[in-house]
Amino acid sequence: MKCPFCDKNIQDSCFFEGNGFLAIYNIAPVLPGHSLIIPRRHIKSIFELNEEELYHMVSFSRKVISVLKTAFNTGAFDWTIQEGKEAGQTIEHLHMHIMPRITGDLPDPGDWYPKLKDNVNEYLDSDKRRKLTNTEMQRIIGKLKKVNP
Ligand SMILES: [Zn+2]
């Protein structure tokens, strides 16, 4: 199967990049601001990153969160990696979900992933969630690209 994160069109959803990592906006966000951090090279697991890459991933992610902090006006975030199919990893290219959180956004303030399992508001998987239109995606990417980390 073709990897969606290795497709060159992924660049259209990218709002920040550096040190071998990209920040992309989720095509079907669970909550506003739902973004993904992915390594440029195709690897499946966090264990395939060397120590330096691991450092870059965390450091890069913190910069992405600074951007989202400004753009979505919150200091609360979930950082989630689903490592392996049993943990809910659906795309076999390492990715970390970055989810801005605000009071009352979900029924409970805990981790968002159990909500997917319960299919709350049909969040079950990205196929069932509403996808952003091209215009919506370009609007949000344009906004995020203007924010200084
Ligand atoms: Zn890939």
JSON list of N, CA and C in Angstrom, two decimals, residues 71-110:
[
{"chain": "A", "resi": 71, "resn": "ALA", "atom": "N", "xyz": [-1.93, 30.00, 17.55]},
{"chain": "A", "resi": 71, "resn": "ALA", "atom": "CA", "xyz": [-3.03, 29.92, 16.58]},
{"chain": "A", "resi": 71, "resn": "ALA", "atom": "C", "xyz": [-4.35, 29.47, 17.20]},
{"chain": "A", "resi": 72, "resn": "PHE", "atom": "N", "xyz": [-4.28, 28.61, 18.23]},
{"chain": "A", "resi": 72, "resn": "PHE", "atom": "CA", "xyz": [-5.52, 28.08, 18.81]},
{"chain": "A", "resi": 72, "resn": "PHE", "atom": "C", "xyz": [-5.76, 28.56, 20.23]},
{"chain": "A", "resi": 73, "resn": "ASN", "atom": "N", "xyz": [-4.88, 29.48, 20.69]},
{"chain": "A", "resi": 73, "resn": "ASN", "atom": "CA", "xyz": [-5.12, 30.18, 21.93]},
{"chain": "A", "resi": 73, "resn": "ASN", "atom": "C", "xyz": [-5.35, 29.26, 23.14]},
{"chain": "A", "resi": 74, "resn": "THR", "atom": "N", "xyz": [-4.45, 28.27, 23.28]},
{"chain": "A", "resi": 74, "resn": "THR", "atom": "CA", "xyz": [-4.52, 27.39, 24.46]},
{"chain": "A", "resi": 74, "resn": "THR", "atom": "C", "xyz": [-3.12, 26.93, 24.82]},
{"chain": "A", "resi": 75, "resn": "GLY", "atom": "N", "xyz": [-2.91, 26.58, 26.09]},
{"chain": "A", "resi": 75, "resn": "GLY", "atom": "CA", "xyz": [-1.63, 26.03, 26.53]},
{"chain": "A", "resi": 75, "resn": "GLY", "atom": "C", "xyz": [-1.75, 24.55, 26.84]},
{"chain": "A", "resi": 76, "resn": "ALA", "atom": "N", "xyz": [-2.91, 23.95, 26.53]},
{"chain": "A", "resi": 76, "resn": "ALA", "atom": "CA", "xyz": [-3.16, 22.54, 26.87]},
{"chain": "A", "resi": 76, "resn": "ALA", "atom": "C", "xyz": [-3.08, 21.67, 25.62]},
{"chain": "A", "resi": 77, "resn": "PHE", "atom": "N", "xyz": [-2.29, 20.62, 25.70]},
{"chain": "A", "resi": 77, "resn": "PHE", "atom": "CA", "xyz": [-2.06, 19.75, 24.53]},
{"chain": "A", "resi": 77, "resn": "PHE", "atom": "C", "xyz": [-1.94, 18.29, 24.91]},
{"chain": "A", "resi": 78, "resn": "ASP", "atom": "N", "xyz": [-2.47, 17.41, 24.07]},
{"chain": "A", "resi": 78, "resn": "ASP", "atom": "CA", "xyz": [-2.16, 15.98, 24.16]},
{"chain": "A", "resi": 78, "resn": "ASP", "atom": "C", "xyz": [-1.08, 15.68, 23.11]},
{"chain": "A", "resi": 79, "resn": "TRP", "atom": "N", "xyz": [-0.07, 14.90, 23.53]},
{"chain": "A", "resi": 79, "resn": "TRP", "atom": "CA", "xyz": [0.94, 14.40, 22.59]},
{"chain": "A", "resi": 79, "resn": "TRP", "atom": "C", "xyz": [0.71, 12.90, 22.56]},
{"chain": "A", "resi": 80, "resn": "THR", "atom": "N", "xyz": [0.41, 12.32, 21.42]},
{"chain": "A", "resi": 80, "resn": "THR", "atom": "CA", "xyz": [0.07, 10.89, 21.39]},
{"chain": "A", "resi": 80, "resn": "THR", "atom": "C", "xyz": [0.77, 10.16, 20.24]},
{"chain": "A", "resi": 81, "resn": "ILE", "atom": "N", "xyz": [1.49, 9.10, 20.61]},
{"chain": "A", "resi": 81, "resn": "ILE", "atom": "CA", "xyz": [2.06, 8.21, 19.59]},
{"chain": "A", "resi": 81, "resn": "ILE", "atom": "C", "xyz": [1.39, 6.86, 19.76]},
{"chain": "A", "resi": 82, "resn": "GLN", "atom": "N", "xyz": [0.82, 6.33, 18.67]},
{"chain": "A", "resi": 82, "resn": "GLN", "atom": "CA", "xyz": [0.27, 4.99, 18.69]},
{"chain": "A", "resi": 82, "resn": "GLN", "atom": "C", "xyz": [1.33, 4.08, 18.08]},
{"chain": "A", "resi": 83, "resn": "GLU", "atom": "N", "xyz": [2.00, 3.33, 18.95]},
{"chain": "A", "resi": 83, "resn": "GLU", "atom": "CA", "xyz": [3.12, 2.48, 18.53]},
{"chain": "A", "resi": 83, "resn": "GLU", "atom": "C", "xyz": [2.60, 1.07, 18.31]},
{"chain": "A", "resi": 84, "resn": "GLY", "atom": "N", "xyz": [2.34, 0.70, 17.05]},
{"chain": "A", "resi": 84, "resn": "GLY", "atom": "CA", "xyz": [1.87, -0.64, 16.73]},
{"chain": "A", "resi": 84, "resn": "GLY", "atom": "C", "xyz": [0.36, -0.69, 16.54]},
{"chain": "A", "resi": 85, "resn": "LYS", "atom": "N", "xyz": [-0.04, -1.66, 15.72]},
{"chain": "A", "resi": 85, "resn": "LYS", "atom": "CA", "xyz": [-1.44, -1.83, 15.35]},
{"chain": "A", "resi": 85, "resn": "LYS", "atom": "C", "xyz": [-2.35, -1.95, 16.58]},
{"chain": "A", "resi": 86, "resn": "GLU", "atom": "N", "xyz": [-1.89, -2.72, 17.60]},
{"chain": "A", "resi": 86, "resn": "GLU", "atom": "CA", "xyz": [-2.71, -2.96, 18.79]},
{"chain": "A", "resi": 86, "resn": "GLU", "atom": "C", "xyz": [-2.95, -1.67, 19.57]},
{"chain": "A", "resi": 87, "resn": "ALA", "atom": "N", "xyz": [-2.06, -0.69, 19.36]},
{"chain": "A", "resi": 87, "resn": "ALA", "atom": "CA", "xyz": [-2.18, 0.60, 20.04]},
{"chain": "A", "resi": 87, "resn": "ALA", "atom": "C", "xyz": [-2.96, 1.60, 19.19]},
{"chain": "A", "resi": 88, "resn": "GLY", "atom": "N", "xyz": [-3.42, 1.14, 18.04]},
{"chain": "A", "resi": 88, "resn": "GLY", "atom": "CA", "xyz": [-4.24, 2.00, 17.20]},
{"chain": "A", "resi": 88, "resn": "GLY", "atom": "C", "xyz": [-3.50, 2.64, 16.03]},
{"chain": "A", "resi": 89, "resn": "GLN", "atom": "N", "xyz": [-2.22, 2.23, 15.81]},
{"chain": "A", "resi": 89, "resn": "GLN", "atom": "CA", "xyz": [-1.49, 2.80, 14.67]},
{"chain": "A", "resi": 89, "resn": "GLN", "atom": "C", "xyz": [-2.11, 2.27, 13.38]},
{"chain": "A", "resi": 90, "resn": "THR", "atom": "N", "xyz": [-2.61, 3.16, 12.53]},
{"chain": "A", "resi": 90, "resn": "THR", "atom": "CA", "xyz": [-3.24, 2.72, 11.29]},
{"chain": "A", "resi": 90, "resn": "THR", "atom": "C", "xyz": [-2.33, 2.96, 10.08]},
{"chain": "A", "resi": 91, "resn": "ILE", "atom": "N", "xyz": [-1.50, 4.00, 10.14]},
{"chain": "A", "resi": 91, "resn": "ILE", "atom": "CA", "xyz": [-0.57, 4.28, 9.04]},
{"chain": "A", "resi": 91, "resn": "ILE", "atom": "C", "xyz": [0.82, 3.89, 9.50]},
{"chain": "A", "resi": 92, "resn": "GLU", "atom": "N", "xyz": [1.47, 3.01, 8.71]},
{"chain": "A", "resi": 92, "resn": "GLU", "atom": "CA", "xyz": [2.74, 2.46, 9.16]},
{"chain": "A", "resi": 92, "resn": "GLU", "atom": "C", "xyz": [3.91, 3.39, 8.85]},
{"chain": "A", "resi": 93, "resn": "HIS", "atom": "N", "xyz": [3.76, 4.62, 9.24]},
{"chain": "A", "resi": 93, "resn": "HIS", "atom": "CA", "xyz": [4.80, 5.64, 9.13]},
{"chain": "A", "resi": 93, "resn": "HIS", "atom": "C", "xyz": [4.68, 6.41, 10.44]},
{"chain": "A", "resi": 94, "resn": "LEU", "atom": "N", "xyz": [5.73, 6.36, 11.22]},
{"chain": "A", "resi": 94, "resn": "LEU", "atom": "CA", "xyz": [5.72, 6.99, 12.55]},
{"chain": "A", "resi": 94, "resn": "LEU", "atom": "C", "xyz": [5.07, 8.37, 12.52]},
{"chain": "A", "resi": 95, "resn": "HIS", "atom": "N", "xyz": [4.14, 8.61, 13.42]},
{"chain": "A", "resi": 95, "resn": "HIS", "atom": "CA", "xyz": [3.54, 9.94, 13.54]},
{"chain": "A", "resi": 95, "resn": "HIS", "atom": "C", "xyz": [3.07, 10.19, 14.96]},
{"chain": "A", "resi": 96, "resn": "MET", "atom": "N", "xyz": [3.21, 11.41, 15.39]},
{"chain": "A", "resi": 96, "resn": "MET", "atom": "CA", "xyz": [2.72, 11.80, 16.71]},
{"chain": "A", "resi": 96, "resn": "MET", "atom": "C", "xyz": [1.58, 12.78, 16.52]},
{"chain": "A", "resi": 97, "resn": "HIS", "atom": "N", "xyz": [0.46, 12.50, 17.17]},
{"chain": "A", "resi": 97, "resn": "HIS", "atom": "CA", "xyz": [-0.70, 13.41, 17.14]},
{"chain": "A", "resi": 97, "resn": "HIS", "atom": "C", "xyz": [-0.45, 14.51, 18.14]},
{"chain": "A", "resi": 98, "resn": "ILE", "atom": "N", "xyz": [-0.65, 15.74, 17.72]},
{"chain": "A", "resi": 98, "resn": "ILE", "atom": "CA", "xyz": [-0.60, 16.89, 18.63]},
{"chain": "A", "resi": 98, "resn": "ILE", "atom": "C", "xyz": [-2.01, 17.48, 18.64]},
{"chain": "A", "resi": 99, "resn": "MET", "atom": "N", "xyz": [-2.60, 17.50, 19.81]},
{"chain": "A", "resi": 99, "resn": "MET", "atom": "CA", "xyz": [-4.01, 17.90, 19.92]},
{"chain": "A", "resi": 99, "resn": "MET", "atom": "C", "xyz": [-4.16, 19.05, 20.90]},
{"chain": "A", "resi": 100, "resn": "PRO", "atom": "N", "xyz": [-4.43, 20.27, 20.39]},
{"chain": "A", "resi": 100, "resn": "PRO", "atom": "CA", "xyz": [-4.74, 21.36, 21.32]},
{"chain": "A", "resi": 100, "resn": "PRO", "atom": "C", "xyz": [-6.04, 21.04, 22.07]},
{"chain": "A", "resi": 101, "resn": "ARG", "atom": "N", "xyz": [-6.08, 21.33, 23.36]},
{"chain": "A", "resi": 101, "resn": "ARG", "atom": "CA", "xyz": [-7.27, 21.06, 24.16]},
{"chain": "A", "resi": 101, "resn": "ARG", "atom": "C", "xyz": [-7.79, 22.33, 24.82]},
{"chain": "A", "resi": 102, "resn": "ILE", "atom": "N", "xyz": [-9.08, 22.43, 24.89]},
{"chain": "A", "resi": 102, "resn": "ILE", "atom": "CA", "xyz": [-9.70, 23.54, 25.60]},
{"chain": "A", "resi": 102, "resn": "ILE", "atom": "C", "xyz": [-10.80, 22.99, 26.51]},
{"chain": "A", "resi": 103, "resn": "THR", "atom": "N", "xyz": [-11.16, 23.76, 27.53]},
{"chain": "A", "resi": 103, "resn": "THR", "atom": "CA", "xyz": [-12.20, 23.33, 28.47]},
{"chain": "A", "resi": 103, "resn": "THR", "atom": "C", "xyz": [-13.48, 22.95, 27.73]},
{"chain": "A", "resi": 104, "resn": "GLY", "atom": "N", "xyz": [-13.98, 21.76, 28.04]},
{"chain": "A", "resi": 104, "resn": "GLY", "atom": "CA", "xyz": [-15.27, 21.34, 27.49]},
{"chain": "A", "resi": 104, "resn": "GLY", "atom": "C", "xyz": [-15.24, 20.83, 26.06]},
{"chain": "A", "resi": 105, "resn": "ASP", "atom": "N", "xyz": [-14.04, 20.66, 25.47]},
{"chain": "A", "resi": 105, "resn": "ASP", "atom": "CA", "xyz": [-13.99, 20.22, 24.06]},
{"chain": "A", "resi": 105, "resn": "ASP", "atom": "C", "xyz": [-14.47, 18.77, 23.88]},
{"chain": "A", "resi": 106, "resn": "LEU", "atom": "N", "xyz": [-14.24, 17.93, 24.89]},
{"chain": "A", "resi": 106, "resn": "LEU", "atom": "CA", "xyz": [-14.72, 16.55, 24.87]},
{"chain": "A", "resi": 106, "resn": "LEU", "atom": "C", "xyz": [-15.41, 16.30, 26.22]},
{"chain": "A", "resi": 107, "resn": "PRO", "atom": "N", "xyz": [-16.25, 15.26, 26.31]},
{"chain": "A", "resi": 107, "resn": "PRO", "atom": "CA", "xyz": [-16.98, 15.03, 27.56]},
{"chain": "A", "resi": 107, "resn": "PRO", "atom": "C", "xyz": [-16.07, 14.94, 28.80]},
{"chain": "A", "resi": 108, "resn": "ASP", "atom": "N", "xyz": [-14.88, 14.34, 28.65]},
{"chain": "A", "resi": 108, "resn": "ASP", "atom": "CA", "xyz": [-13.92, 14.26, 29.76]},
{"chain": "A", "resi": 108, "resn": "ASP", "atom": "C", "xyz": [-12.60, 14.85, 29.31]},
{"chain": "A", "resi": 109, "resn": "PRO", "atom": "N", "xyz": [-11.84, 15.47, 30.26]},
{"chain": "A", "resi": 109, "resn": "PRO", "atom": "CA", "xyz": [-10.58, 16.07, 29.84]},
{"chain": "A", "resi": 109, "resn": "PRO", "atom": "C", "xyz": [-9.45, 15.07, 29.59]},
{"chain": "A", "resi": 110, "resn": "GLY", "atom": "N", "xyz": [-9.67, 13.77, 29.87]},
{"chain": "A", "resi": 110, "resn": "GLY", "atom": "CA", "xyz": [-8.61, 12.76, 29.73]},
{"chain": "A", "resi": 110, "resn": "GLY", "atom": "C", "xyz": [-8.17, 12.58, 28.29]}
]
